[in-house]
Every structure is written in structure tokens, then in C-alpha cells.
Coordinates of C-alpha atoms in Angstrom, one line a residue:
Chain F
M18 CA 0.0 0.0 0.0
R19 CA 1.2 3.6 -0.8
W20 CA 0.4 7.0 0.5
R21 CA -2.4 8.8 -1.3
E22 CA -4.2 5.6 -2.3
P23 CA -7.8 5.8 -1.2
R24 CA -7.4 2.7 1.0
T25 CA -4.4 3.9 2.7
L26 CA -6.2 7.3 3.4
A27 CA -9.3 5.6 4.6
Y28 CA -7.4 3.3 7.1
L29 CA -5.2 6.1 8.3
A30 CA -8.1 8.4 8.8
V31 CA -10.3 5.7 10.6
F32 CA -7.5 4.4 12.9
G33 CA -6.0 7.8 13.7
T34 CA -9.6 9.0 14.6
L35 CA -10.2 5.7 16.6
W36 CA -7.0 6.4 18.5
G37 CA -8.3 9.9 19.2
A38 CA -11.8 8.7 20.1
W39 CA -10.4 6.0 22.4
E40 CA -8.3 8.8 24.3
I41 CA -11.4 10.9 24.5
T42 CA -14.1 8.3 25.6
V43 CA -12.3 5.4 27.1
G44 CA -10.0 7.8 28.7
S45 CA -12.7 9.7 30.7
V46 CA -14.4 6.3 31.7
L47 CA -11.1 4.9 33.0
H48 CA -10.5 8.1 35.0
L49 CA -14.0 7.8 36.5
I50 CA -13.9 4.1 37.5
N51 CA -10.5 4.8 39.2
L52 CA -8.8 1.6 37.8
P53 CA -5.2 1.1 39.1
L54 CA -2.5 1.9 36.4
K55 CA -5.3 3.6 34.2
G56 CA -2.8 5.5 32.2
T57 CA -1.1 2.3 31.3
W58 CA -4.2 0.6 30.3
L59 CA -5.3 3.5 28.4
A60 CA -1.9 3.7 26.4
A61 CA -2.0 -0.1 25.9
G62 CA -5.3 0.0 24.4
A63 CA -4.4 3.1 22.1
M64 CA -1.1 1.4 21.0
T65 CA -3.1 -1.8 20.1
L66 CA -5.5 0.1 17.8
A67 CA -2.7 2.2 16.3
L68 CA -0.4 -0.7 15.7
T69 CA -3.3 -2.7 14.1
G70 CA -4.0 0.2 11.8
R71 CA -0.1 0.5 11.0
R72 CA 0.1 -3.3 10.4
V73 CA -2.7 -3.1 7.9
V74 CA -1.4 0.0 6.1
R75 CA 2.2 -0.8 6.2
V76 CA 3.4 2.6 5.1
P77 CA 6.4 4.1 6.9
G78 CA 5.3 7.2 8.9
A79 CA 1.8 6.1 9.1
L80 CA 1.9 5.6 12.9
L81 CA 3.2 9.2 13.3
M82 CA 0.3 10.5 11.1
M83 CA -2.2 8.7 13.2
G84 CA -0.7 10.0 16.4
A85 CA -0.7 13.5 15.0
L86 CA -4.4 13.0 14.0
A87 CA -5.3 11.7 17.5
A88 CA -3.3 14.5 19.2
L89 CA -5.1 17.2 17.0
L90 CA -8.5 15.5 17.8
K91 CA -7.7 15.7 21.6
V92 CA -7.5 19.5 21.3
F93 CA -11.2 19.7 20.3
S94 CA -12.4 17.2 22.8
F95 CA -14.2 18.0 26.0
G96 CA -12.5 18.2 29.4
G97 CA -9.9 20.5 30.9
V98 CA -6.6 19.0 30.5
V99 CA -5.6 18.3 26.9
F100 CA -2.1 19.5 26.4
S101 CA -0.3 16.8 28.3
P102 CA -2.2 13.8 26.7
M103 CA -1.5 15.6 23.2
V104 CA 2.2 15.4 23.8
A105 CA 2.1 11.9 25.2
I106 CA 0.2 10.7 22.2
L107 CA 2.8 12.2 19.8
M108 CA 5.8 11.0 21.8
E109 CA 4.3 7.4 22.0
A110 CA 3.7 7.5 18.2
L111 CA 7.2 8.7 17.6
L112 CA 8.7 6.1 19.7
A113 CA 6.7 3.2 18.2
E114 CA 7.4 4.4 14.6
G115 CA 11.1 4.7 15.5
V116 CA 11.2 1.0 16.6
L117 CA 9.2 -0.2 13.6
W118 CA 11.6 1.7 11.2
L119 CA 14.8 0.2 13.1
G120 CA 13.2 -3.3 13.0
R121 CA 12.3 -2.8 9.2
E122 CA 8.7 -3.6 10.0
R123 CA 9.2 -7.3 10.7
P124 CA 6.6 -8.9 12.9
W125 CA 8.9 -9.0 15.9
A126 CA 9.1 -5.2 15.8
Y127 CA 5.5 -4.7 16.6
P128 CA 5.5 -6.1 20.2
L129 CA 8.9 -4.3 20.7
A130 CA 7.4 -1.0 19.4
G131 CA 4.5 -1.5 21.8
G132 CA 6.8 -2.2 24.7
V133 CA 9.0 0.9 24.0
A134 CA 6.0 3.3 23.4
L135 CA 4.5 2.1 26.8
L136 CA 7.7 3.1 28.5
W137 CA 6.9 6.8 27.9
P138 CA 3.8 7.4 30.1
P139 CA 5.8 7.2 33.4
I140 CA 8.7 9.3 31.9
H141 CA 6.0 11.7 30.6
R142 CA 4.6 12.2 33.9
G143 CA 7.9 13.2 35.4
L144 CA 8.8 15.6 32.6
F145 CA 5.5 17.2 32.5
Q146 CA 5.4 17.9 36.2
A147 CA 8.7 19.9 35.6
L148 CA 6.7 21.8 33.0
Y149 CA 4.1 23.1 35.5
F150 CA 6.1 23.0 38.9
G151 CA 9.6 23.6 37.4
T152 CA 12.6 21.4 37.7
E153 CA 12.5 22.0 41.5
V154 CA 9.9 19.3 41.7
Y155 CA 12.6 16.7 41.3
Q156 CA 14.2 18.0 44.6
V157 CA 10.8 17.5 46.2
Y158 CA 10.6 13.9 45.0
L159 CA 14.2 13.2 46.2
Q160 CA 13.3 14.8 49.5
L161 CA 10.1 12.7 49.8
A162 CA 12.0 9.5 49.0
R163 CA 14.5 10.3 51.7
Q164 CA 11.6 10.7 54.1
V165 CA 10.1 7.5 53.1
T166 CA 13.4 5.7 53.7
R167 CA 13.2 7.2 57.3
W168 CA 9.8 6.0 58.1
L169 CA 10.0 2.6 56.5
P170 CA 12.9 0.0 56.8
I171 CA 13.9 0.4 53.2
S172 CA 16.7 2.2 51.4
L173 CA 16.8 4.5 48.3
H174 CA 17.9 1.4 46.2
H175 CA 14.7 -0.4 47.1
L176 CA 12.9 2.6 45.6
V177 CA 14.9 2.6 42.5
W178 CA 14.2 -1.2 42.2
A179 CA 10.6 -0.6 42.5
L180 CA 10.7 2.1 39.7
V181 CA 12.7 -0.5 37.5
V182 CA 10.0 -3.3 38.2
L183 CA 7.3 -0.7 37.2
M184 CA 9.1 0.1 33.9
V185 CA 9.5 -3.7 33.1
L186 CA 5.8 -4.1 33.8
Q187 CA 4.8 -1.3 31.4
F188 CA 7.2 -2.7 28.9
L189 CA 5.6 -6.1 29.0
I190 CA 2.0 -4.7 28.9
G191 CA 3.2 -2.9 25.8
M192 CA 4.6 -6.0 24.2
G193 CA 1.3 -7.5 24.9
A194 CA -0.5 -4.7 23.0
G195 CA 1.8 -5.3 20.1
V196 CA 1.2 -9.1 20.0
L197 CA -2.6 -8.4 20.1
A198 CA -2.3 -5.8 17.4
L199 CA -0.5 -8.3 15.1
H200 CA -3.4 -10.9 15.7
L201 CA -6.1 -8.3 15.2
A202 CA -4.4 -7.0 12.0
R203 CA -4.2 -10.7 10.5
R204 CA -8.1 -10.9 11.1
I205 CA -9.0 -7.8 9.2
E206 CA -6.2 -7.8 6.4
P207 CA -7.6 -8.6 2.9
R208 CA -6.6 -12.2 1.9
P209 CA -5.1 -12.5 -1.6
Chain X
M3 CA -5.3 37.7 14.8
T4 CA -5.3 34.9 12.3
A5 CA -5.0 31.3 13.3
G6 CA -1.5 30.7 11.9
R7 CA -0.1 33.7 13.9
F8 CA -1.8 32.5 17.1
L9 CA -0.2 29.0 16.5
V10 CA 3.2 30.6 16.1
L11 CA 2.7 32.6 19.4
F12 CA 1.4 29.4 21.1
A13 CA 4.5 27.4 20.0
A14 CA 6.7 30.3 21.4
T15 CA 4.8 30.2 24.6
L16 CA 5.5 26.6 25.0
A17 CA 9.1 26.9 24.4
V18 CA 9.6 29.8 26.8
V19 CA 7.3 29.0 29.8
P20 CA 9.0 25.9 31.2
W21 CA 12.3 27.5 31.6
A22 CA 11.5 31.4 32.2
P23 CA 12.6 33.2 35.3
L24 CA 9.9 34.9 37.5
P25 CA 10.1 38.4 35.7
V26 CA 9.7 36.9 32.2
L27 CA 6.8 34.8 33.4
V28 CA 5.2 37.9 34.9
A29 CA 5.5 39.8 31.6
W30 CA 4.3 36.8 29.6
A31 CA 1.2 36.3 31.9
F32 CA 0.5 40.0 31.5
G33 CA 0.7 39.9 27.8
S34 CA -1.3 36.6 27.6
L35 CA -4.2 38.2 29.8
L36 CA -4.2 41.2 27.5
L37 CA -4.4 39.0 24.3
G38 CA -7.2 36.9 25.9
W39 CA -9.2 40.0 27.0
R40 CA -8.9 41.4 23.5
W41 CA -9.1 38.3 21.3
A42 CA -10.8 35.6 23.2
P43 CA -12.7 37.1 26.3
G44 CA -14.6 33.8 26.9
A45 CA -11.2 32.1 27.6
L46 CA -10.9 34.3 30.8
R47 CA -14.2 32.9 32.4
L48 CA -12.3 29.7 33.1
F49 CA -10.5 31.4 36.0
A50 CA -13.8 32.0 37.8
K51 CA -14.9 28.4 37.5
P52 CA -15.2 26.5 41.0
W53 CA -13.3 23.4 39.5
F54 CA -10.4 25.4 38.3
L55 CA -10.0 27.4 41.5
G56 CA -10.5 24.1 43.6
S57 CA -7.8 22.3 41.7
V58 CA -5.3 25.1 42.0
G59 CA -6.0 25.6 45.7
L60 CA -5.3 21.9 46.3
L61 CA -2.1 22.0 44.2
V62 CA -0.9 24.9 46.2
L63 CA -1.7 23.2 49.4
G64 CA 0.1 20.1 48.3
M65 CA 3.3 22.1 47.3
L66 CA 3.3 23.9 50.8
V67 CA 3.0 20.6 52.5
L68 CA 5.9 19.0 50.4
L69 CA 8.3 21.9 50.9
P70 CA 8.5 22.2 54.7
G71 CA 12.3 22.6 54.9
A72 CA 12.7 25.3 52.3
P73 CA 13.0 29.1 53.4
P74 CA 9.9 31.2 52.9
G75 CA 11.4 33.2 50.0
V76 CA 12.1 30.1 48.0
R77 CA 8.6 28.6 48.7
L78 CA 7.0 31.9 47.6
A79 CA 9.1 32.1 44.5
W80 CA 8.3 28.6 43.6
L81 CA 4.6 29.1 44.2
G82 CA 4.6 32.2 42.0
R83 CA 6.5 30.5 39.2
F84 CA 3.9 27.5 39.4
L85 CA 0.8 29.8 39.4
L86 CA 2.0 31.8 36.5
R87 CA 3.0 28.9 34.5
A88 CA -0.5 27.2 35.1
L89 CA -2.2 30.6 34.4
I90 CA -0.4 31.0 31.0
L91 CA -0.8 27.4 29.7
V92 CA -4.5 27.1 30.8
L93 CA -5.3 30.5 29.1
W94 CA -3.4 29.7 25.9
L95 CA -5.2 26.3 25.6
Q96 CA -8.7 27.9 26.2
M97 CA -7.8 30.6 23.6
L98 CA -6.7 27.8 21.2
R99 CA -10.0 25.9 21.8
Q100 CA -12.3 28.9 21.5
R101 CA -10.8 30.7 18.5
V102 CA -9.0 28.2 16.3
S103 CA -11.6 26.0 14.5
P104 CA -10.7 22.7 13.0
A105 CA -11.3 24.2 9.6
A106 CA -8.6 27.0 10.3
L107 CA -6.3 24.3 11.5
V108 CA -6.7 22.4 8.3
R109 CA -5.8 25.7 6.4
V110 CA -2.7 26.3 8.5
L111 CA -1.6 22.6 7.9
R112 CA -1.8 23.2 4.3
R113 CA 0.0 26.4 4.4
L114 CA 2.7 24.6 6.3
G115 CA 3.1 22.2 3.6
L116 CA 1.6 19.3 5.6
S117 CA -0.7 18.4 2.7
G118 CA -1.0 14.8 3.8
L119 CA -2.2 15.6 7.2
A120 CA -4.8 18.3 6.0
P121 CA -7.0 15.9 4.1
L122 CA -6.7 13.3 6.8
L123 CA -7.8 15.7 9.5
T124 CA -10.9 16.6 7.3
L125 CA -11.7 13.0 6.9
S126 CA -11.1 12.6 10.7
L127 CA -13.5 15.4 11.7
F128 CA -16.3 13.7 9.7
L129 CA -15.6 10.3 11.3
L130 CA -15.1 11.5 14.9
P131 CA -18.8 11.6 16.0
R132 CA -19.5 8.2 14.4
L133 CA -16.5 6.5 16.0
V134 CA -17.1 8.1 19.5
E135 CA -20.7 6.9 19.3
D136 CA -19.5 3.4 18.3
L137 CA -17.0 3.3 21.1
Q138 CA -19.4 4.5 23.6
E139 CA -22.0 1.9 22.4
S140 CA -19.4 -1.0 22.5
W141 CA -18.3 0.0 25.9
A142 CA -21.9 0.1 27.3
L143 CA -22.5 -3.3 25.8
F144 CA -19.2 -4.7 27.2
S145 CA -20.0 -3.3 30.6
L146 CA -23.4 -5.1 30.5
W147 CA -21.8 -8.3 29.2
V148 CA -19.0 -8.3 31.7
P149 CA -20.2 -6.5 35.0
S150 CA -17.1 -7.3 37.2
R151 CA -14.5 -4.8 36.8
R152 CA -11.7 -7.3 37.3
Q153 CA -13.2 -9.6 34.6
R154 CA -13.6 -6.6 32.2
L155 CA -9.8 -5.8 32.5
R156 CA -9.1 -9.6 31.6
R157 CA -11.4 -9.3 28.7
L158 CA -10.2 -6.0 27.3
P159 CA -8.5 -7.7 24.2
G160 CA -12.0 -9.1 23.4
F161 CA -13.4 -5.6 23.5
L162 CA -10.6 -4.2 21.4
A163 CA -11.1 -6.9 18.8
S164 CA -14.9 -5.9 18.5
V165 CA -13.8 -2.2 18.1
V166 CA -11.2 -3.0 15.4
V167 CA -13.6 -5.1 13.5
R168 CA -16.3 -2.3 13.5
A169 CA -13.5 0.3 12.5
A170 CA -12.2 -1.9 9.6
R171 CA -15.9 -2.1 8.2
I172 CA -16.1 1.8 8.3
A173 CA -12.5 2.0 6.6
D174 CA -13.7 -0.3 3.9
D175 CA -16.8 1.8 3.3
L176 CA -14.8 4.9 3.2
T177 CA -12.3 3.3 0.7
L178 CA -15.2 2.5 -1.5
A179 CA -16.5 6.0 -1.4
L180 CA -12.9 7.6 -2.0
T181 CA -12.3 5.2 -4.9
L182 CA -15.7 6.2 -6.5
T183 CA -14.9 9.9 -6.1
W184 CA -11.1 9.7 -6.4
R185 CA -8.8 12.6 -7.1
E186 CA -5.5 13.6 -5.5
P187 CA -6.2 15.3 -2.2
E188 CA -5.4 19.2 -2.5

């Protein structure tokens, strides 16, 4: 499939819009029901949809285009906070597309792309807090971590390990999203 | 002001605000308020809304609790920078949402040479209401089918499969429509 073919445009538009619609609707529902790791589940679902579309279209840069579309739609969505999710969507798209490009779009690159994209939400949270609170927020976190080590019988190393475990978990969930995307794309791809 | 000029100023705001010292932030906030008052007065109404005032109050309280050891001058400067950043970013986003329509955004994208994204955004704006409705319906049915939240999480792949299949059907319909009326997007 190539750019500027009706089918490519149609799938890009539908899956990009679906990504945006997912962020707008399911995003609000997940925030309302207060699910643990809601950002992770939201990103995993979005990555599944985006990678499915990308696998069907198989055009380099398509994921970035879908991400840009989803981010633009987020601007016109309801709710107060749109800027942070917009940047998160773009970064996830950029990371996943980068991995697919490096992996030359082989099937194993899809789970890897999902995994790498899902590493972004926790990093994003940290970076974005600096945008609002300034870089001093990291000093607050460090102070808080030191305070926790005084209250509980744990060291800073334990806290670092907890972060590492969280990141591995994120990566594995993202890989799951990539595997599911491959499976779904196989179902909807036209057979010769 | 045109949408294009507004977007350039918006990009400059995003680049400056995270790193700016207090005097620059004060000047930027003053300029932003002036622009909001002249160009999008509705955007300023946000600052009187209870949810906005409540969330800012909670954040300020949280920051004061988290900074017990710092001298009062440092705390005050930090609080000032945070409040000004929040005010500027929220105000610019409100102006963007009030004064820059999707159609204006498509025109700006075309002028920037992003000719691929402009027709996609147009298609997308047509598709959004249908896909949002589809997703809401699917989620409502899924919630009825799987009442337990824990079970719902386990069956999320099944929900996604149904969403993807519906989306593929819409994409195939759109492909047919585009093929019948095909010409290179402008």
C-alpha cells in the first residue's frame, strides 16, 4: 500500500480517529472508574489500535500520522486537560514508529514497538510535572523519597528497584499490546 | 489575529514558559491576559470556575506541605512561578479551543506544507462523531456483558477486537467512497 491511495487514506483516517476517540471516551471512563494503572491501560489500548492500523497500512510514517491526528482531535475534545495527553500521544507514536523503522517492520518489531511506546507514560509524567512545577519538583521527589526511607525499613536502592519493576511491567504490557495488534491485523487484512 | 499567527505565538509560549525566570513569566502572563481579553474574552471565564479554583488551591496546598524545609522566600518564588505557568498554559489552551476552529487548523496545515495531514484531518472530523458513538456503544454493551471490573480488564482484548472489526468495516466503506470519487487530495 502507498500514500495517497484511497485505502491507505481511509485506514489512516479511521484508525487515527479511533485512537483519538479512544483517548477521549475510554480515557474519561477509565479516570471515572479509578482503575489502578489507568494511564497504562489507556496507552496499551491506544497502542493496540494504532499498531493494528499501522500493520494493515504498512506505510512508513503512518503511525506518526495517526498519532498527529489523534493529538489534534484531543484539542477539540471536552474536558479541561488536553495539552499533556496530546504530547504523550505524539511521543508514543514517535517511539513506536522509530522502533518499527529500526526493525524494518518485521513482525517481531511490533511487540517491541508497543513495549517501547509504553515506557513513555511514566517518563512523561515526570517531565510534564517539571513543565508546571519547574525542575525543582525533582528535589521535592528526592526529599520525599528520603523521608520514606526514614519512615520505612527500606533504602533508596529499594525505591529505585521498585521503579525498575514498574518500567518492566509497562514494557511487558506494551509488548502484549503489540502481539494483540498483530493478531487483530491478521484478522482484518484482506486475503489474496 | 489569524489562526496561523496565534499558533506561532502558542509554540513560542510552550518553548519559553517551562524555563523562564519569574520576571519573564510575569511579563508573559500579563501579555497573555491582555491578548485573551482582546481576542478571546470567553477564555478568561475559566478562571472563575469553581473546579479550576479548587484544583489550583489543592495543588498550592500540596506544594506547601511538600516543601516544609525550604526558606519562605524560596517557597514563595516557587509558588509564584507555578501559578504563573499554570495561568499562562491554561489561558493559551482555552484561547486555542475557542478561537481556532478545525477548519482554520486544516488551512494552517496546508500552508505549512503538511498536505498529507490536512485531508486526513478533514476526513477525521467527519468520522469522529460516528467512531465516538461506536466506542461508547461498544463500551456500554461490554460493561453489561461483563459486569465485574476485574473480569472487564481480563477481557479487554476481546473488546478491542470488536472495536477494530467495526473500524475496519467503516474504513472499507470509506475506501469505496473515496475510490468512486477519487482525485488527489489538495
